[in-house]
PDB file of C-alpha atoms in Angstrom:
ATOM      1  CA  MET A   1      -0.185  -0.039   0.191  1.00  0.00           C
ATOM      2  CA  PRO A   2       1.332   3.690  -0.768  1.00  0.00           C
ATOM      3  CA  GLY A   3       2.144   6.035   1.752  1.00  0.00           C
ATOM      4  CA  VAL A   4       3.661   9.281   2.593  1.00  0.00           C
ATOM      5  CA  LYS A   5       5.261  10.690   5.530  1.00  0.00           C
ATOM      6  CA  LEU A   6       4.862  15.039   5.223  1.00  0.00           C
ATOM      7  CA  PHE A   7       8.316  16.511   5.237  1.00  0.00           C
ATOM      8  CA  PRO A   8       8.388  19.713   7.729  1.00  0.00           C
ATOM      9  CA  SER A   9       8.874  21.678   4.676  1.00  0.00           C
ATOM     10  CA  GLU A  10       6.749  20.424   2.554  1.00  0.00           C
ATOM     11  CA  SER A  11       3.158  21.385   1.702  1.00  0.00           C
ATOM     12  CA  PHE A  12       0.222  19.487   2.250  1.00  0.00           C
ATOM     13  CA  ASP A  13      -0.329  19.833  -1.848  1.00  0.00           C
ATOM     14  CA  GLU A  14       2.829  17.861  -2.285  1.00  0.00           C
ATOM     15  CA  ALA A  15       2.614  15.557  -0.088  1.00  0.00           C
ATOM     16  CA  TYR A  16      -0.715  14.473  -2.086  1.00  0.00           C
ATOM     17  CA  ARG A  17       0.829  14.777  -5.321  1.00  0.00           C
ATOM     18  CA  ARG A  18       2.850  11.968  -4.193  1.00  0.00           C
ATOM     19  CA  PHE A  19       0.449  10.199  -3.082  1.00  0.00           C
ATOM     20  CA  LYS A  20      -1.414  10.344  -5.846  1.00  0.00           C
ATOM     21  CA  LYS A  21       1.351   9.902  -8.094  1.00  0.00           C
ATOM     22  CA  GLN A  22       1.892   6.489  -6.193  1.00  0.00           C
ATOM     23  CA  THR A  23      -1.306   5.688  -6.373  1.00  0.00           C
ATOM     24  CA  ASP A  24      -1.458   5.670 -10.592  1.00  0.00           C
ATOM     25  CA  ARG A  25       1.918   3.559 -10.473  1.00  0.00           C
ATOM     26  CA  ASN A  26      -0.061   0.397  -8.288  1.00  0.00           C
ATOM     27  CA  LEU A  27      -3.128   0.802 -10.448  1.00  0.00           C
ATOM     28  CA  ILE A  28      -4.597   0.896  -7.205  1.00  0.00           C
ATOM     29  CA  VAL A  29      -7.693   2.641  -8.336  1.00  0.00           C
ATOM     30  CA  THR A  30      -7.746   0.974 -11.253  1.00  0.00           C
ATOM     31  CA  GLU A  31      -7.829  -2.289  -9.285  1.00  0.00           C
ATOM     32  CA  LEU A  32     -10.536  -0.606  -7.171  1.00  0.00           C
ATOM     33  CA  ARG A  33     -12.822  -0.006 -10.212  1.00  0.00           C
ATOM     34  CA  ALA A  34     -12.614  -3.294 -11.806  1.00  0.00           C
ATOM     35  CA  ARG A  35     -13.653  -4.789  -9.033  1.00  0.00           C
ATOM     36  CA  ARG A  36     -16.258  -2.655  -7.223  1.00  0.00           C
ATOM     37  CA  TYR A  37     -19.151  -5.227  -8.809  1.00  0.00           C
ATOM     38  CA  PHE A  38     -19.279  -8.633  -8.834  1.00  0.00           C
ATOM     39  CA  GLU A  39     -19.196 -10.221 -12.741  1.00  0.00           C
ATOM     40  CA  PRO A  40     -20.535 -13.424 -13.506  1.00  0.00           C
ATOM     41  CA  MET A  41     -18.658 -15.784 -15.621  1.00  0.00           C
ATOM     42  CA  THR A  42     -20.201 -15.497 -18.385  1.00  0.00           C
ATOM     43  CA  GLU A  43     -20.321 -11.875 -18.598  1.00  0.00           C
ATOM     44  CA  VAL A  44     -16.123 -12.352 -18.351  1.00  0.00           C
ATOM     45  CA  ARG A  45     -16.010 -14.593 -20.903  1.00  0.00           C
ATOM     46  CA  LYS A  46     -18.959 -12.206 -23.469  1.00  0.00           C
ATOM     47  CA  LYS A  47     -16.182  -9.618 -22.315  1.00  0.00           C
ATOM     48  CA  GLN A  48     -13.340 -11.522 -23.506  1.00  0.00           C
ATOM     49  CA  LYS A  49     -14.742 -12.317 -26.995  1.00  0.00           C
ATOM     50  CA  ILE A  50     -15.479  -8.948 -27.609  1.00  0.00           C
ATOM     51  CA  ALA A  51     -12.189  -7.870 -27.073  1.00  0.00           C
ATOM     52  CA  ALA A  52     -10.764 -11.077 -29.038  1.00  0.00           C
ATOM     53  CA  ARG A  53     -13.331 -10.257 -32.133  1.00  0.00           C
ATOM     54  CA  LYS A  54     -12.169  -5.936 -32.178  1.00  0.00           C
ATOM     55  CA  LYS A  55      -8.624  -7.602 -31.428  1.00  0.00           C
ATOM     56  CA  ILE A  56      -8.676  -9.696 -35.119  1.00  0.00           C
ATOM     57  CA  LEU A  57     -10.662  -6.908 -36.707  1.00  0.00           C
ATOM     58  CA  LYS A  58      -8.181  -4.689 -35.939  1.00  0.00           C
ATOM     59  CA  ARG A  59      -5.759  -6.834 -37.521  1.00  0.00           C
ATOM     60  CA  LEU A  60      -7.643  -6.897 -40.486  1.00  0.00           C
ATOM     61  CA  TRP A  61      -8.554  -3.543 -41.114  1.00  0.00           C
ATOM     62  CA  MET A  62      -4.620  -2.633 -40.551  1.00  0.00           C
ATOM     63  CA  LEU A  63      -3.354  -5.254 -43.251  1.00  0.00           C
ATOM     64  CA  ARG A  64      -6.041  -4.376 -45.846  1.00  0.00           C
ATOM     65  CA  ARG A  65      -4.981  -0.650 -45.403  1.00  0.00           C
ATOM     66  CA  TYR A  66      -0.956  -1.870 -45.401  1.00  0.00           C
ATOM     67  CA  GLU A  67      -2.386  -3.485 -48.751  1.00  0.00           C
ATOM     68  CA  SER A  68      -4.509  -1.068 -50.339  1.00  0.00           C
ATOM     69  CA  ARG A  69      -1.334   1.256 -50.342  1.00  0.00           C
ATOM     70  CA  LEU A  70       0.958  -0.947 -52.337  1.00  0.00           C
TER      71      LEU A  70
END
């Protein structure tokens, strides 16, 4: 867990900024958002299928774009 000790010559805003940087580096906020609600396994699989389809379509689009330039 990130933690910040306040130095004597440091303002609260600077310490808060350092704390926010630590939480961003440790991906705490993104993990919290991902765990906010319970997702059934069917929903997880559905999202994975959608992501896989998007990835394939993106590759296909890039390939067609590349071939059209030749």
